[in-house]
Short mmCIF file of C-alpha atoms in Angstrom, two decimals:
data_model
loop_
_atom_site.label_atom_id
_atom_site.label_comp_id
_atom_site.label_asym_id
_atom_site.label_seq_id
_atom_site.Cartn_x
_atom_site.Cartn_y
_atom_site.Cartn_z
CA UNK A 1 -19.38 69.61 -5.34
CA UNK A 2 -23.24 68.96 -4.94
CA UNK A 3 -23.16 67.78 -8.30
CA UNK A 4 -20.63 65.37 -7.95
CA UNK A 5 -22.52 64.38 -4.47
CA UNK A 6 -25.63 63.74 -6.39
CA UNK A 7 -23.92 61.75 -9.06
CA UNK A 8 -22.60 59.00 -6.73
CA UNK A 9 -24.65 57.56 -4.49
CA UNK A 10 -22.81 55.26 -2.07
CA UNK A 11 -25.62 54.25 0.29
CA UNK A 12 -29.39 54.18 0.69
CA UNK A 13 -30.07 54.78 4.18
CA UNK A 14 -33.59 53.94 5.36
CA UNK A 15 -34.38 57.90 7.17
CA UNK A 16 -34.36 56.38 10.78
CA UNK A 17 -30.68 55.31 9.46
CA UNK A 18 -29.78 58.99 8.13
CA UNK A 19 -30.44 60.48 11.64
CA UNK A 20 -28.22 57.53 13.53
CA UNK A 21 -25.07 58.45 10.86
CA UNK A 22 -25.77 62.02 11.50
CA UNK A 23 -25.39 61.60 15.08
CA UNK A 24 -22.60 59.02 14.87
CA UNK A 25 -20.38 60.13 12.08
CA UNK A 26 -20.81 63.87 11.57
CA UNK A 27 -22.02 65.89 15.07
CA UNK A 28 -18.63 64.43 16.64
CA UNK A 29 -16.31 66.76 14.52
CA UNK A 30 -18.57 69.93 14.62
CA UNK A 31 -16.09 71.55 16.97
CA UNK A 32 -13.05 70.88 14.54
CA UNK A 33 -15.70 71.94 12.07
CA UNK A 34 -16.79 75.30 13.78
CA UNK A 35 -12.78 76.31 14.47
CA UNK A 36 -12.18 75.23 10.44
CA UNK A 37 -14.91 77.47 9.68
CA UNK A 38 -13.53 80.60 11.85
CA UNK A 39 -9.96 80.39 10.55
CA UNK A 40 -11.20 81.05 7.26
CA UNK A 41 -13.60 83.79 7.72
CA UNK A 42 -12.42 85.38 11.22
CA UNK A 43 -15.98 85.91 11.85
CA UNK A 44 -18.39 84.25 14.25
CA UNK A 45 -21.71 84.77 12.48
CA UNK A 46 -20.53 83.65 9.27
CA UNK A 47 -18.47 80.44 10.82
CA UNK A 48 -22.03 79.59 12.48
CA UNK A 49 -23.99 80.21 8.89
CA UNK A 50 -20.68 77.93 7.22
CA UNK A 51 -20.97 74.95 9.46
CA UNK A 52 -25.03 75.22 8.94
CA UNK A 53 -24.71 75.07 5.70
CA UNK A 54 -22.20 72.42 5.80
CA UNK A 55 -24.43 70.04 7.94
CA UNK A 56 -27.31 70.42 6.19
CA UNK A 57 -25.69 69.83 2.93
CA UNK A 58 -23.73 66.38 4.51
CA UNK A 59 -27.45 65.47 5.78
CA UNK A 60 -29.01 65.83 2.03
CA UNK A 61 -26.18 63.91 0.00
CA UNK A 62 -25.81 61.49 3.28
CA UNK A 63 -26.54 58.89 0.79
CA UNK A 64 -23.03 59.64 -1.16
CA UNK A 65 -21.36 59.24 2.11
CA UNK A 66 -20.41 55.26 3.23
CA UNK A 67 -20.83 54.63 6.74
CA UNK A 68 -17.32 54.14 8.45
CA UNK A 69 -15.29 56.10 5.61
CA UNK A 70 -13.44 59.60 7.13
CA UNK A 71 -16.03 61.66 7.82
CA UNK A 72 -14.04 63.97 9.01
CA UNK A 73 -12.18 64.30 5.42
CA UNK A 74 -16.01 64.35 4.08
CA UNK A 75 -16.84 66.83 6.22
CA UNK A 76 -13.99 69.44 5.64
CA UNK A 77 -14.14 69.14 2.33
CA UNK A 78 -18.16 70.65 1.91
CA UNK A 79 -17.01 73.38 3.95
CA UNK A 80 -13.84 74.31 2.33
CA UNK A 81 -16.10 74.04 -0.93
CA UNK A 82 -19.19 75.96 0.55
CA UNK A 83 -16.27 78.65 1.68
CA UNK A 84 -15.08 78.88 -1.99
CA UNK A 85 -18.34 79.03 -3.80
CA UNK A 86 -20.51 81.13 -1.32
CA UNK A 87 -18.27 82.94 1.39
CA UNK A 88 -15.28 84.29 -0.05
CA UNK A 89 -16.50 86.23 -2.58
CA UNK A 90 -19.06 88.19 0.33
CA UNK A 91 -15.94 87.43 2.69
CA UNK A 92 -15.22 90.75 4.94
CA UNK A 93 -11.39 89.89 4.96
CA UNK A 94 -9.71 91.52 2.24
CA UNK A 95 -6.54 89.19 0.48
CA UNK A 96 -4.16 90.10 2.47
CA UNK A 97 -1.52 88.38 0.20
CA UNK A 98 -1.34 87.35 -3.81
CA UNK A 99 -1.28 83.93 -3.89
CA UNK A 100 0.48 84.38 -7.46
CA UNK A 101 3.08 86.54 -6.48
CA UNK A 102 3.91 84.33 -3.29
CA UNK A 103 4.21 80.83 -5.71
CA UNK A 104 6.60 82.62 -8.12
CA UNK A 105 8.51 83.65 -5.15
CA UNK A 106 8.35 80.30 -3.64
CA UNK A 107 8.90 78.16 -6.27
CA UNK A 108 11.14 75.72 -5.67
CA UNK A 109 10.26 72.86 -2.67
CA UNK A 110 13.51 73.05 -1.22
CA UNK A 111 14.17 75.50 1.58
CA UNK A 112 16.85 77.99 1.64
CA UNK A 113 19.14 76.62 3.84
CA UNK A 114 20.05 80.27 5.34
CA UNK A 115 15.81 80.39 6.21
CA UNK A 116 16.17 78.16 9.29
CA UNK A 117 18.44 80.92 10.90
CA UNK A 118 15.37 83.01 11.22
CA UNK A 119 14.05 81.75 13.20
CA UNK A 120 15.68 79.54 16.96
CA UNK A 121 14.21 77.14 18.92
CA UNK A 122 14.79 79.57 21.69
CA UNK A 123 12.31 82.38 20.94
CA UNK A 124 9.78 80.40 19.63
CA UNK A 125 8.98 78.91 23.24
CA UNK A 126 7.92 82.54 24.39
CA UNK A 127 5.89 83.59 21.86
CA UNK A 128 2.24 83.22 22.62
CA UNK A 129 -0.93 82.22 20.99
CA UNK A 130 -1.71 85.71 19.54
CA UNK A 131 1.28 86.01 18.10
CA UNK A 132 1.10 82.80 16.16
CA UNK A 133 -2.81 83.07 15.26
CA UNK A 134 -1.92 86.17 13.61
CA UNK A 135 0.46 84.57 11.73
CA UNK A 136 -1.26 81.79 10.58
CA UNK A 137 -4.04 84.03 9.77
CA UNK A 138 -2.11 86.36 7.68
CA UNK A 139 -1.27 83.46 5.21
CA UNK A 140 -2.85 83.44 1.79
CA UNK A 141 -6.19 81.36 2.43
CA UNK A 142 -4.47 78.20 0.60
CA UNK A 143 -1.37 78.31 2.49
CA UNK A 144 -3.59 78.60 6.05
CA UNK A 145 -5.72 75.59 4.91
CA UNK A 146 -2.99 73.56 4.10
CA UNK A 147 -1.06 74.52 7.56
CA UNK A 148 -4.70 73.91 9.40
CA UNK A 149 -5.63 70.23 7.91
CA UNK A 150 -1.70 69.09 8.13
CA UNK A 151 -0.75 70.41 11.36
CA UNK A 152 -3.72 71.30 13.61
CA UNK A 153 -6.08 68.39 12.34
CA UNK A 154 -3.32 65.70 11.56
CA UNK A 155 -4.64 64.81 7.95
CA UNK A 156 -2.39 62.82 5.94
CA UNK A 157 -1.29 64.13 2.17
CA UNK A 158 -3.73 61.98 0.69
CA UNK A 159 -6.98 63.04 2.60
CA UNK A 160 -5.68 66.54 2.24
CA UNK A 161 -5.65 66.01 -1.69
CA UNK A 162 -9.36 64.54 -1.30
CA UNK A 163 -10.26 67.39 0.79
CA UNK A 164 -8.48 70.01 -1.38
CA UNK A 165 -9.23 68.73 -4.69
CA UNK A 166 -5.51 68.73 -5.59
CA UNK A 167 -2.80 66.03 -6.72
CA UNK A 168 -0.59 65.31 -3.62
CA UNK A 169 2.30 66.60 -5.01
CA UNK A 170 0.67 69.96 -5.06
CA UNK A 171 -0.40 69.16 -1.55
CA UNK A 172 3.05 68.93 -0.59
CA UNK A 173 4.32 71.93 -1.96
CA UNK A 174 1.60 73.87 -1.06
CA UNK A 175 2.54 72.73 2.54
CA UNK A 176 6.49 73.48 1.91
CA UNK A 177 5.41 77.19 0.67
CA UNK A 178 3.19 78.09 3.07
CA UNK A 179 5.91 76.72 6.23
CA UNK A 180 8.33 78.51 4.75
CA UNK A 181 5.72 81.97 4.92
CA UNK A 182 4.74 80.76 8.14
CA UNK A 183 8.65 80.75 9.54
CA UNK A 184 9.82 83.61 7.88
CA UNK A 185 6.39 85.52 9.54
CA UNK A 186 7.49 84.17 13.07
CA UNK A 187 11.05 84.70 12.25
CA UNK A 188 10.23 88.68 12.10
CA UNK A 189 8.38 89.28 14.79
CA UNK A 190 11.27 86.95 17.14
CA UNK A 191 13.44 89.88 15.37
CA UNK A 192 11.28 93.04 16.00
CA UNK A 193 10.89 91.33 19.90
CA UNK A 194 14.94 92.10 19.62
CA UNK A 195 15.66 88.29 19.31
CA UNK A 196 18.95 86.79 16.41
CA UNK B 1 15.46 68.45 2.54
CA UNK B 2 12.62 66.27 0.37
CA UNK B 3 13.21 63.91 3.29
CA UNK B 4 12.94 66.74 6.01
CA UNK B 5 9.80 67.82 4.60
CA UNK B 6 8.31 63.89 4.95
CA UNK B 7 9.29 63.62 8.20
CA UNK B 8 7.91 67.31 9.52
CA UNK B 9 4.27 66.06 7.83
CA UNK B 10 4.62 62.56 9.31
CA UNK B 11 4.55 60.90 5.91
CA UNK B 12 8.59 58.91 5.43
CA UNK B 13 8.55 55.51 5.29
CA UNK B 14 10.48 53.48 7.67
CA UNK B 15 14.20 53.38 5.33
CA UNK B 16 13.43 57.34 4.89
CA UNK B 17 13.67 57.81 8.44
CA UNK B 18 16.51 55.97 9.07
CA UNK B 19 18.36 57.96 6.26
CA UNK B 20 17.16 61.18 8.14
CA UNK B 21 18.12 60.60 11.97
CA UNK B 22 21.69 58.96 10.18
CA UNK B 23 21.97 61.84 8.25
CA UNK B 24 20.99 65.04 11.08
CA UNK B 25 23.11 63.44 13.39
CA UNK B 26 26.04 64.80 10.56
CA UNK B 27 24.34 67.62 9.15
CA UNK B 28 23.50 70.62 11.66
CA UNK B 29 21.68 72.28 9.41
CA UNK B 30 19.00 70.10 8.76
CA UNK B 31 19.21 68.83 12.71
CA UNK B 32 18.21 72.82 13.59
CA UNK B 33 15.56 73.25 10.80
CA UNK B 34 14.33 70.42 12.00
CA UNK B 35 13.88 71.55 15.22
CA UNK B 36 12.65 74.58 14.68
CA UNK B 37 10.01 73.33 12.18
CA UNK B 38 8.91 70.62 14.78
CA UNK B 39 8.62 73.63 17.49
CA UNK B 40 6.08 75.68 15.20
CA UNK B 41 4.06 72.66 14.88
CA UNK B 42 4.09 72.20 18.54
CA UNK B 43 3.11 75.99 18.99
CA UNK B 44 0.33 76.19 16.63
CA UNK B 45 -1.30 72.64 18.37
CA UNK B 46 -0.34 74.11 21.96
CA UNK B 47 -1.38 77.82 21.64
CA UNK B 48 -3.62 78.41 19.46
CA UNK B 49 -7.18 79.15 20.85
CA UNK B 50 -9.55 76.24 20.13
CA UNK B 51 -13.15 77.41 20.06
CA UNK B 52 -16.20 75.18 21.05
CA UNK B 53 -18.94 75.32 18.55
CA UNK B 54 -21.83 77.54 19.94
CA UNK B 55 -24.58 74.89 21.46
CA UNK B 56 -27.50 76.54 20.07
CA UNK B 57 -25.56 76.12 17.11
CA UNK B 58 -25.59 71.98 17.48
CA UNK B 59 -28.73 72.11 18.79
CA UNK B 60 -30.23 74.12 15.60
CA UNK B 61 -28.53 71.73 13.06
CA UNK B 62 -29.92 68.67 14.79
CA UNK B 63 -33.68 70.07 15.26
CA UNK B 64 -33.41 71.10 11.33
CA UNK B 65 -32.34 68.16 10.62
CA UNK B 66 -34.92 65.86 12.47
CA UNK B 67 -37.54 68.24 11.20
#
């Protein structure tokens, strides 16, 4: 990532310049940014520490950054790299599931049909925000991400493959995988709350 | 389901759509998984806790960077 930041210089911003894009462009997302940042490592210091790090990184390579692309895209994708390459090896949450073992059970894009009975329109109006953070947050860290940039943040399969580093097609099934986890997690705790 | 997927993620093109509200109106199936998809979307934008960043936090990342 800073490599590839240093290798393409898109702009040569005077300093006075830097500051105004820093202000403009970047400081506008930090709270998308800080809740990006806590969703992958539950954990307020290091979320701080990951959207320093991810600041001060977009402020050095500002020059491989053109004023008026997505800086929001730009943004997300440091941290998700910073996250990769310095926090989750140190990262106090254990794996709670093996991403291998879920893709060979997930492997096809379609849904089984019999999966949206799990789950009704009915219960999911009273389940409440604790109940579905924990679900989300018990998805394999690629499954969350994908779940967070598509359906919290609104990103479109193509910034999500810029973000992710990914072709879109992988993108999409990533995203088809990880709903299906995500409604099948819901889907048992409707159940255990005596619901179907 | 392809198109169902599109359409949950906001990405079918106008003739894809068409196809899809043609074809749930037939198919309850997809209408309910539909549904029931959308709903989870709505849930994790509506409930989920949304933090704000800490403002020492925004204020230490602009002094640094101003330094």
């Amino acid at each position: 990532m800073t490599d590839e930041l240093e290798l393409n210089p898109k702009s040569a911003y005077p300093e006075s310049q830097k500051v105004h894009v820093f202000d403009n462009e970047f400081m506008p997302h930090i709270d998308s940014m800080y809740n990006f940042a806590y969703r992958l490592t539950f954990d307020e210091d290091d979320s701080k520490d990951l959207v320093q790090d991810t600041y001060m990184k977009a402020y050095r390579f500002i020059n491989s950054f053109q004023e008026g692309t997505n800086a929001k895209a730009w943004l997300y994708r440091i941290l998700k790299n910073s996250f990769i390459n310095d926090y989750r090896k140190k990262s106090k949450q254990p794996t709670k599931v093996d991403y291998q073992e879920v893709e060979q059970y997930y492997n096809s894009e379609d849904t089984p049909k019999d999966a949206t009975v799990d789950l009704r329109m009915e219960t999911t109006k009273d389940m409440i925000g604790d109940e579905i953070s924990n679900a989300l947050n018990s998805l394999a860290i690629d499954f969350r991400t994908v779940i967070i940039l598509c359906d919290l943040e609104g990103f479109t399969y193509e910034e999500m493959a810029k973000i992710l580093d990914i072709p879109i097609g992988t993108v999409r099934s990533r995203l088809h995988r990880a709903r299906n986890i995500l409604r099948e997690k819901l889907g048992s705790y409707a159940h255990s709350m005596g619901y179907n | 389901m392809g198109i169902l997927n599109l359409m949950l993620d906001d990405e079918a093109d106008e003739a894809q759509e068409e196809f899809f509200f043609d074809h749930i109106e037939k198919c309850i199936i997809c209408f309910s998984h539909y549904n029931v998809e959308k709903q989870i979307r709505e849930l994790l934008k509506r409930k989920l806790q949304k933090r704000k960043v800490p403002t020492e936090l925004a204020i230490d990342i602009r002094n640094k960077i101003v330094q």
